[in-house]
Short mmCIF file of N, CA and C in Angstrom, two decimals:
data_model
loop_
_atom_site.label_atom_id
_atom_site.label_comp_id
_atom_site.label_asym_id
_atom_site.label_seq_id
_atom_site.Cartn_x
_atom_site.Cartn_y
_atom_site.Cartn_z
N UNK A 1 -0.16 7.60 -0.71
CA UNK A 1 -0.54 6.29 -1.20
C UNK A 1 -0.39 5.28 -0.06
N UNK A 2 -0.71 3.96 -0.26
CA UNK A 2 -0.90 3.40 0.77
C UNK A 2 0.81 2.36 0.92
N UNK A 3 0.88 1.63 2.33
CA UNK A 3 1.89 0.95 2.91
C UNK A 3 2.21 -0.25 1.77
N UNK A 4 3.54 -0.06 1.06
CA UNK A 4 3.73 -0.36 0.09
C UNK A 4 4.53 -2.25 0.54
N UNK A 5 4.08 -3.50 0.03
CA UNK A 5 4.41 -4.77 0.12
C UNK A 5 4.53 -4.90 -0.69
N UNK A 6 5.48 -4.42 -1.56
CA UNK A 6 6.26 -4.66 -2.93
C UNK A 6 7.87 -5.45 -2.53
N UNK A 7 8.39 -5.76 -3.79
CA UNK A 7 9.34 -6.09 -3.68
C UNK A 7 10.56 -5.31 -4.50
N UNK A 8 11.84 -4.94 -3.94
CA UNK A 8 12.75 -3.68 -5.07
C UNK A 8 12.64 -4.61 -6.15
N UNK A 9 13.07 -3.57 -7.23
CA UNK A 9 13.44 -3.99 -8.82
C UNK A 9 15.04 -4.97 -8.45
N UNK A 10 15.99 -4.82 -7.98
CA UNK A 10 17.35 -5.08 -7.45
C UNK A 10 18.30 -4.77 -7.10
N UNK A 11 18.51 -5.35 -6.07
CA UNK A 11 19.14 -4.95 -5.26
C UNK A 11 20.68 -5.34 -5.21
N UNK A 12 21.66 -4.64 -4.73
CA UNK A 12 23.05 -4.89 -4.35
C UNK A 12 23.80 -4.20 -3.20
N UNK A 13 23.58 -4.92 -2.01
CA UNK A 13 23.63 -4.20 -0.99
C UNK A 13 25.51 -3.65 -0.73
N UNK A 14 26.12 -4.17 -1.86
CA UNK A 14 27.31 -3.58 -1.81
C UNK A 14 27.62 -2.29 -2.74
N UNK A 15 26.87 -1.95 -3.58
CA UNK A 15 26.39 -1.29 -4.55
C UNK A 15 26.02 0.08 -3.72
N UNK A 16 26.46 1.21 -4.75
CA UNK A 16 25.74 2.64 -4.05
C UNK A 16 24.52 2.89 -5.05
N UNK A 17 23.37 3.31 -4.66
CA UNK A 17 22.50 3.67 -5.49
C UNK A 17 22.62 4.28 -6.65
N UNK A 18 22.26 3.75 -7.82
CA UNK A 18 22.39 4.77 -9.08
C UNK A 18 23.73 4.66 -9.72
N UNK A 19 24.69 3.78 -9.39
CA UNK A 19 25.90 3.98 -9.75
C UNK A 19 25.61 3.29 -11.10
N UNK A 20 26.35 3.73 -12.03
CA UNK A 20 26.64 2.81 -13.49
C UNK A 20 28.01 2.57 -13.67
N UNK A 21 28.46 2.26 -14.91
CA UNK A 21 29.83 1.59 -14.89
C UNK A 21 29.65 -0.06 -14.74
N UNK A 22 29.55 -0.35 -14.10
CA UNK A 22 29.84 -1.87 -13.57
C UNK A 22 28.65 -2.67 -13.31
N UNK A 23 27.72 -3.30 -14.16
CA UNK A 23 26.76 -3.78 -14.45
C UNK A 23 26.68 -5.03 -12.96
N UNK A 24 27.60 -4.63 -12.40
CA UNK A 24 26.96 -6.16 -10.97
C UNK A 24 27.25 -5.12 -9.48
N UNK A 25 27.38 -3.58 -9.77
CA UNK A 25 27.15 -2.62 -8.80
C UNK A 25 26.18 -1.83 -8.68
N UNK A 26 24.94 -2.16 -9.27
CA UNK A 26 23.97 -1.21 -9.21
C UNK A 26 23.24 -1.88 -8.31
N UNK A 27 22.26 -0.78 -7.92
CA UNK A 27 21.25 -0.71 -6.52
C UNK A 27 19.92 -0.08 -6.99
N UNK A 28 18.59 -0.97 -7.28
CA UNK A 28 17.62 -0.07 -7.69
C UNK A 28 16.62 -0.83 -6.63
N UNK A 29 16.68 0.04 -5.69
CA UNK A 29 15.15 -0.01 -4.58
C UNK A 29 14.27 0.32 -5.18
N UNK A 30 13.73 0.62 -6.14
CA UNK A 30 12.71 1.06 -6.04
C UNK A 30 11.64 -0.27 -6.33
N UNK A 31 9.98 0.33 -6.62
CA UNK A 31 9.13 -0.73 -6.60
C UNK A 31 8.93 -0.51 -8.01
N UNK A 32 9.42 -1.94 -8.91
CA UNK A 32 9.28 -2.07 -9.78
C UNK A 32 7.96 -2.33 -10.30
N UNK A 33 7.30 -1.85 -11.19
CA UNK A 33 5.69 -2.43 -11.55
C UNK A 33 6.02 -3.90 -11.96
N UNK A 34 6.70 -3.59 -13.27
CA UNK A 34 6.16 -4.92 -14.00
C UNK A 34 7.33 -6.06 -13.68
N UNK A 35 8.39 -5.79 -13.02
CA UNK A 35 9.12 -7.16 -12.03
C UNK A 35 7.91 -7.61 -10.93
N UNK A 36 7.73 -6.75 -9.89
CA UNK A 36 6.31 -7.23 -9.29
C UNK A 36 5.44 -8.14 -9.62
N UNK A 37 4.70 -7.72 -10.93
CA UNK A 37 3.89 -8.54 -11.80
C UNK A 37 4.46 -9.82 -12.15
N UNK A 38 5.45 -9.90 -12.52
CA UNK A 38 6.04 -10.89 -12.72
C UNK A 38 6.98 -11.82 -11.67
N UNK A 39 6.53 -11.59 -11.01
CA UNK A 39 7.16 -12.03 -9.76
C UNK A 39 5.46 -12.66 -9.15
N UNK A 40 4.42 -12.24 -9.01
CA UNK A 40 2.94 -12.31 -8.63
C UNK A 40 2.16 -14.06 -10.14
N UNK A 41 3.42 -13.26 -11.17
CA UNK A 41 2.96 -14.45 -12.32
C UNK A 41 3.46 -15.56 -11.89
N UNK A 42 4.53 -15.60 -11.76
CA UNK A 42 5.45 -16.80 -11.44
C UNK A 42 5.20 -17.51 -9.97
N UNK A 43 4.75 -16.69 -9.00
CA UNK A 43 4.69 -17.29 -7.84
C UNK A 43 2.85 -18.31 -8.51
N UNK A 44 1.84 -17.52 -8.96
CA UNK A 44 0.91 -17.87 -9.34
C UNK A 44 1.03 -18.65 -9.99
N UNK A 45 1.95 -19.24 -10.83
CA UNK A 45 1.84 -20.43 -11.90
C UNK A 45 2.49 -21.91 -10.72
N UNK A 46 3.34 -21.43 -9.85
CA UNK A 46 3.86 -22.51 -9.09
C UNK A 46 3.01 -23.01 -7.96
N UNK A 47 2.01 -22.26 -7.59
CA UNK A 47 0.82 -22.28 -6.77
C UNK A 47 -0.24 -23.02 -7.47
N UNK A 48 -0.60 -23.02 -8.76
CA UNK A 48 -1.44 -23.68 -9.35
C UNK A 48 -0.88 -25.08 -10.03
N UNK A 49 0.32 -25.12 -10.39
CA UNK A 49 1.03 -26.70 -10.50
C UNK A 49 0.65 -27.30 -8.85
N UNK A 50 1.28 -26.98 -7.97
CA UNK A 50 0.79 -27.52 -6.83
C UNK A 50 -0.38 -28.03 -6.48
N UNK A 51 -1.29 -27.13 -6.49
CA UNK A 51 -2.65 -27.00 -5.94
C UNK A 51 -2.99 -28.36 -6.74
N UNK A 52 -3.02 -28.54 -8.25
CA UNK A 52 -3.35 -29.50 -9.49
C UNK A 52 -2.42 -30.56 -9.30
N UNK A 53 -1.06 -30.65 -8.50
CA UNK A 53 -0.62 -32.02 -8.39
C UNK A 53 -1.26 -33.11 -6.95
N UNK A 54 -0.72 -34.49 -7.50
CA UNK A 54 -1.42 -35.20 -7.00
C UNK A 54 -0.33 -35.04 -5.25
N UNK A 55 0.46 -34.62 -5.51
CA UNK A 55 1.00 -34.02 -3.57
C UNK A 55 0.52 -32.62 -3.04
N UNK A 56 -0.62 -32.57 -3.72
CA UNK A 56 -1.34 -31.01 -3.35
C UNK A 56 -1.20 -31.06 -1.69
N UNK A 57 -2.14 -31.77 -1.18
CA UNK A 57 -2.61 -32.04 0.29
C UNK A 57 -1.34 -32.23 1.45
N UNK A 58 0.55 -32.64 0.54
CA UNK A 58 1.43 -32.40 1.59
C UNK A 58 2.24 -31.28 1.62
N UNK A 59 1.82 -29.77 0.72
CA UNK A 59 2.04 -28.78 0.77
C UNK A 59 1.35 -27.56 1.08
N UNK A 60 0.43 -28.01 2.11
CA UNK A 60 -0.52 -26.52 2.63
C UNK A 60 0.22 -25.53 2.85
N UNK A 61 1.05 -25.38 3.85
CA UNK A 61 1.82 -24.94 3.88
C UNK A 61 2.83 -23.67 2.90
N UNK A 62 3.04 -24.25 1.75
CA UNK A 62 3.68 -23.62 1.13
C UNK A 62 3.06 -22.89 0.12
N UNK A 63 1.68 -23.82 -0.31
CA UNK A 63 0.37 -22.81 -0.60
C UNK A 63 -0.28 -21.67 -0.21
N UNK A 64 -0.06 -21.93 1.05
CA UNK A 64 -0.60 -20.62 2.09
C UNK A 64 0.61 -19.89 1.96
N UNK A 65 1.83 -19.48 1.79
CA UNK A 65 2.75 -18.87 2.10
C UNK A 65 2.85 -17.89 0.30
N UNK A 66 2.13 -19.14 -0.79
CA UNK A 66 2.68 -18.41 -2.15
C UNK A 66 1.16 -17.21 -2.05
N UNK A 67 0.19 -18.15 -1.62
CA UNK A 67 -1.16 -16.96 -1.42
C UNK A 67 -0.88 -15.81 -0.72
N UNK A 68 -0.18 -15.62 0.28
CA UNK A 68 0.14 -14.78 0.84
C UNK A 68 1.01 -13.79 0.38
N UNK A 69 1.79 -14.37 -0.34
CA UNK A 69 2.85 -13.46 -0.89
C UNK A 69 2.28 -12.86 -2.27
N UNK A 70 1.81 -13.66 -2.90
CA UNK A 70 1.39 -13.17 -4.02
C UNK A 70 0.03 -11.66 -3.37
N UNK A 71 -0.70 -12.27 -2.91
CA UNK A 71 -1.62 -11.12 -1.82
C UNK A 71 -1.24 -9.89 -1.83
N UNK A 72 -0.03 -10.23 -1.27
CA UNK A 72 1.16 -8.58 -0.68
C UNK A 72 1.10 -8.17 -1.90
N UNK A 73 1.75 -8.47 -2.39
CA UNK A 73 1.88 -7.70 -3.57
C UNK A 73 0.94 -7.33 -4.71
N UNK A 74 -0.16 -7.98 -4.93
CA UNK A 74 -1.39 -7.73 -5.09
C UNK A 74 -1.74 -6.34 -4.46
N UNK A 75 -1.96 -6.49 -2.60
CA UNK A 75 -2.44 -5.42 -2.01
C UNK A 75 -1.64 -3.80 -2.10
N UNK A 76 -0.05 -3.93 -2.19
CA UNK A 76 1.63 -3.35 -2.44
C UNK A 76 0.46 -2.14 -4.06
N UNK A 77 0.22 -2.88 -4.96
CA UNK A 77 -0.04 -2.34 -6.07
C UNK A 77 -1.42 -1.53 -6.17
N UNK A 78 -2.43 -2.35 -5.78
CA UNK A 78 -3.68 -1.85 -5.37
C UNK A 78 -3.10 -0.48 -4.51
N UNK A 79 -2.68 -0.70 -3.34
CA UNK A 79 -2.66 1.15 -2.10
C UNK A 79 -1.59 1.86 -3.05
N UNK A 80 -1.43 1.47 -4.59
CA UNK A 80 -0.22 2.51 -5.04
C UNK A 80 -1.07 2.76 -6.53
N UNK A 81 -2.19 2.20 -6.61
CA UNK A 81 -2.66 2.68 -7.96
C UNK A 81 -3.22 3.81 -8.21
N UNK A 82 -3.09 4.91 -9.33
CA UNK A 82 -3.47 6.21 -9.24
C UNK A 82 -5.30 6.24 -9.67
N UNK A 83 -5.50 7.10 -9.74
CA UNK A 83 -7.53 7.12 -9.75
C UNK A 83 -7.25 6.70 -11.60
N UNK A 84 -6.14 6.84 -12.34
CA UNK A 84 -6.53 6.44 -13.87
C UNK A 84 -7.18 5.12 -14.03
N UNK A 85 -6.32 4.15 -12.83
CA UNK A 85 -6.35 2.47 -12.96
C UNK A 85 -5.22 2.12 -13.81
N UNK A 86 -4.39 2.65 -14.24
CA UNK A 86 -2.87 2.20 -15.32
C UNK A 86 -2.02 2.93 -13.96
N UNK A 87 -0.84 1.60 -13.41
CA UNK A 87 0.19 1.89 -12.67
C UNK A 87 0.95 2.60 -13.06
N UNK A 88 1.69 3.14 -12.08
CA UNK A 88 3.23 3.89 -12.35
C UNK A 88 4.05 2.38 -12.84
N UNK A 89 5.46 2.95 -13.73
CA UNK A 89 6.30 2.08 -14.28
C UNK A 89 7.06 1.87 -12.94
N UNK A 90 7.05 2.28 -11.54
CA UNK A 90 7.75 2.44 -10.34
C UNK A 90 6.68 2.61 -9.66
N UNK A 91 5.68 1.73 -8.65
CA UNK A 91 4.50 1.26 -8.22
C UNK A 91 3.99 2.70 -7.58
N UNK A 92 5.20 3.22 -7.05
CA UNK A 92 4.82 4.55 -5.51
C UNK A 92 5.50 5.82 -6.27
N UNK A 93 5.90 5.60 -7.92
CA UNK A 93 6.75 7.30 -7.97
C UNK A 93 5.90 7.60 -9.02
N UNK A 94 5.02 8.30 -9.37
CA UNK A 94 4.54 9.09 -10.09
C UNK A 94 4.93 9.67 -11.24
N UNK A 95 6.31 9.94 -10.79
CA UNK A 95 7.45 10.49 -11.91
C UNK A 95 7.78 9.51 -13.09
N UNK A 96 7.23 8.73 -12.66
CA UNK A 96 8.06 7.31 -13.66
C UNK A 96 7.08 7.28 -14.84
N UNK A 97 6.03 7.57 -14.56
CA UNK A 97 5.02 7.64 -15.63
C UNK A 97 3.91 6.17 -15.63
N UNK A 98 3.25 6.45 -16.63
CA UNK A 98 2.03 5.46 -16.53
C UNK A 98 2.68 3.86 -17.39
N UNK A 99 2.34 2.80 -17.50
CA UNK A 99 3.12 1.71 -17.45
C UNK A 99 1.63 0.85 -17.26
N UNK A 100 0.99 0.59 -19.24
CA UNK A 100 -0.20 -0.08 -19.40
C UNK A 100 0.32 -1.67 -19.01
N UNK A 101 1.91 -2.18 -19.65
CA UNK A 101 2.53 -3.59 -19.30
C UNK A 101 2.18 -4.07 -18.02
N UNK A 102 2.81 -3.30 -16.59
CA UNK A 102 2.25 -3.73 -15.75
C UNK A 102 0.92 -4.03 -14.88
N UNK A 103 0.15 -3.08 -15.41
CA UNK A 103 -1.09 -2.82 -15.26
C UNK A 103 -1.68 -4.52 -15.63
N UNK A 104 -1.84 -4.50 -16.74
CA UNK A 104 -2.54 -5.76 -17.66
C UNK A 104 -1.96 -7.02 -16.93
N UNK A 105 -0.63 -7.19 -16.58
CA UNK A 105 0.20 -8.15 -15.89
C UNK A 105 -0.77 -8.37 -14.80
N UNK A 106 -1.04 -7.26 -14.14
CA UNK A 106 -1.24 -7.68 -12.65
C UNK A 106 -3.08 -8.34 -12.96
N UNK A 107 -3.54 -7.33 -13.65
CA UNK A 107 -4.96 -7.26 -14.10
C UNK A 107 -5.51 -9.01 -14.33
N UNK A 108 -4.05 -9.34 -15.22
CA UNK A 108 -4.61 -10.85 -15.60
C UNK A 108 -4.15 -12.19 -14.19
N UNK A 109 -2.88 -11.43 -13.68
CA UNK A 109 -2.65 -12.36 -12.11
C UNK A 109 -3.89 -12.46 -11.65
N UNK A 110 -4.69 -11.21 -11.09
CA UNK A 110 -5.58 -11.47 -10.11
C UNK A 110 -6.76 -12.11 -10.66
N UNK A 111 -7.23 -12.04 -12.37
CA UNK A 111 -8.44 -12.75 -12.67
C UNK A 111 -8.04 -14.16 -12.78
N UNK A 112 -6.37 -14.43 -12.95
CA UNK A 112 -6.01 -15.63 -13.22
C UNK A 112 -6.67 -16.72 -12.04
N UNK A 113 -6.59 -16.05 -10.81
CA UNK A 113 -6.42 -16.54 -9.15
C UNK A 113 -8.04 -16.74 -8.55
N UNK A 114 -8.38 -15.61 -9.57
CA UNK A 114 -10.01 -15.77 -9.22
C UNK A 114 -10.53 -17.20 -9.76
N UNK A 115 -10.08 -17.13 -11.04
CA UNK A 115 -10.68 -18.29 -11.65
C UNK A 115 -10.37 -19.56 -11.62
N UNK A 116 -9.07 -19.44 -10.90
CA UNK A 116 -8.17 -21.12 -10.58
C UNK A 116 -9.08 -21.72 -9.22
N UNK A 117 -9.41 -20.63 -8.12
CA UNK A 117 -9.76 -21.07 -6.77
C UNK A 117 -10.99 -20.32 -6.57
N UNK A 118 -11.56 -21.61 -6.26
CA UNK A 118 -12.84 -21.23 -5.56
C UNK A 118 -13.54 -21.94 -4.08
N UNK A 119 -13.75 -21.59 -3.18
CA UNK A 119 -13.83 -20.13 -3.03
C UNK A 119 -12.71 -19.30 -3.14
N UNK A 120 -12.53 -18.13 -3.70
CA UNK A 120 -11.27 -17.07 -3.59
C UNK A 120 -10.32 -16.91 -2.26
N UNK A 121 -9.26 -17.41 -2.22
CA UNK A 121 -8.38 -17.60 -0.72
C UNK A 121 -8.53 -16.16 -0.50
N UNK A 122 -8.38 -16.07 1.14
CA UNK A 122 -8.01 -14.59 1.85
C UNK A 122 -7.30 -13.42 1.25
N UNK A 123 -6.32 -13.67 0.76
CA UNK A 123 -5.48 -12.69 0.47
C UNK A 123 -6.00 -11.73 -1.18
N UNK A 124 -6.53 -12.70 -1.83
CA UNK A 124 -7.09 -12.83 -3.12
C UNK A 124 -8.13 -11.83 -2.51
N UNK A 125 -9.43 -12.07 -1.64
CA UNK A 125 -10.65 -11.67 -1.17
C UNK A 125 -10.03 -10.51 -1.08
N UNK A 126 -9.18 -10.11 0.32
CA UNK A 126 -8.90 -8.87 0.67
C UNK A 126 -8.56 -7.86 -0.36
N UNK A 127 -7.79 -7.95 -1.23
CA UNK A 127 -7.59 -6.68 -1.72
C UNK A 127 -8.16 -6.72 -2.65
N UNK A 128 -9.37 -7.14 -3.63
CA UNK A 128 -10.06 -6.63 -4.52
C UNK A 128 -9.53 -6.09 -5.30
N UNK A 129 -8.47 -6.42 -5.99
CA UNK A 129 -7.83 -5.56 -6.89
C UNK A 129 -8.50 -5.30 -8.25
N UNK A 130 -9.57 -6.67 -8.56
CA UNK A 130 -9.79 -6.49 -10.01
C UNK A 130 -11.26 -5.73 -10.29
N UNK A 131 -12.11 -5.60 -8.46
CA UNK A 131 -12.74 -4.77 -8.73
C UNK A 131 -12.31 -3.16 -8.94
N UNK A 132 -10.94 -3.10 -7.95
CA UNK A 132 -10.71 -1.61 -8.36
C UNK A 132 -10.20 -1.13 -9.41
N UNK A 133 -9.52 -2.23 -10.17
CA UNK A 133 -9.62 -1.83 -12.01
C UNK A 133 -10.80 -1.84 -12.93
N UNK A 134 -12.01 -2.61 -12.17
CA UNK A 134 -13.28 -2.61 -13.20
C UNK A 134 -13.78 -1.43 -13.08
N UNK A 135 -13.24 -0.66 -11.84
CA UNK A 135 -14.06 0.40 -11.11
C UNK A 135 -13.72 1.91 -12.13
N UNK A 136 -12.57 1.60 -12.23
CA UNK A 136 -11.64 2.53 -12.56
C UNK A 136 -11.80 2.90 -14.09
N UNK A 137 -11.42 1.92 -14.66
CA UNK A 137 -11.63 1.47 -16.04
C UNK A 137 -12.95 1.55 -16.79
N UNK A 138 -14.03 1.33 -16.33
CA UNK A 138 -15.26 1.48 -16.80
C UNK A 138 -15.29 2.65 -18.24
N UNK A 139 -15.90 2.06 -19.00
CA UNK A 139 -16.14 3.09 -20.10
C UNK A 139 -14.26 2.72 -21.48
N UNK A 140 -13.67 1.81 -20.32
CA UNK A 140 -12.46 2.21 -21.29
C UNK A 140 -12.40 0.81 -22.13
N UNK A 141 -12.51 0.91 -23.27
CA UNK A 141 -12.20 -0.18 -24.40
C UNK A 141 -11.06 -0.42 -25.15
#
């Protein structure tokens, strides 16, 4: 699969992986689907308050930085989606199983982004994500 720009589910770098017991010692690297998504929602809703406030024009800057990030992770999900078009519940493990929540999450981020900005910013353009779910999906109701 492809070079993954996700972000872990959470992290505790004092924490050993997998440990339980102690609910503020756990360590889960892995790439969460639907934290991702929701992490892609939230950056997207604070990008569009901006963009729509009247100090739009003294935050380029930080616009370009939420487009970007949101992007990554956009692109993070796209190089990890399987030929079904429904993500893993863990973006890159297979094992985790299929996970329609995150799927739809991300599905509605990227039409959200299409339809807020026009023309479609870079990061949005590049990874085409919602053609490779129309692609994918076809036939499915």
């Amino acid at each position: 699969m492809g070079t993954v720009t996700l972000n872990h589910h959470c992290t505790d770098p004092t924490g050993p992986q997998g440990t339980g017991g102690d609910a503020f010692n756990f360590n889960d690297t892995g790439y969460w689907s639907t934290g991702n998504g929701w992490a892609a929602a939230g950056m997207l809703r604070v990008l569009g308050t901006i963009k729509n406030s009247p100090y739009s024009k003294h935050f380029g800057n930080e616009q370009g930085d939420l487009e970007d990030w949101i992007g990554d992770i956009h692109n993070g999900m796209k190089g990890n989606l399987p030929s079904s078009g429904i993500s893993y519940n863990y973006a890159n493990d297979s094992s985790t199983g299929s996970d329609a929540a995150s799927t739809a999450l991300f599905a509605a981020t990227v039409y959200r982004a299409v339809t807020l900005y026009e023309p479609v910013p870079g990061p949005f353009r590049r990874h085409q994500f919602s053609e490779t779910l129309a692609t994918k999906n076809r036939g499915v109701t």
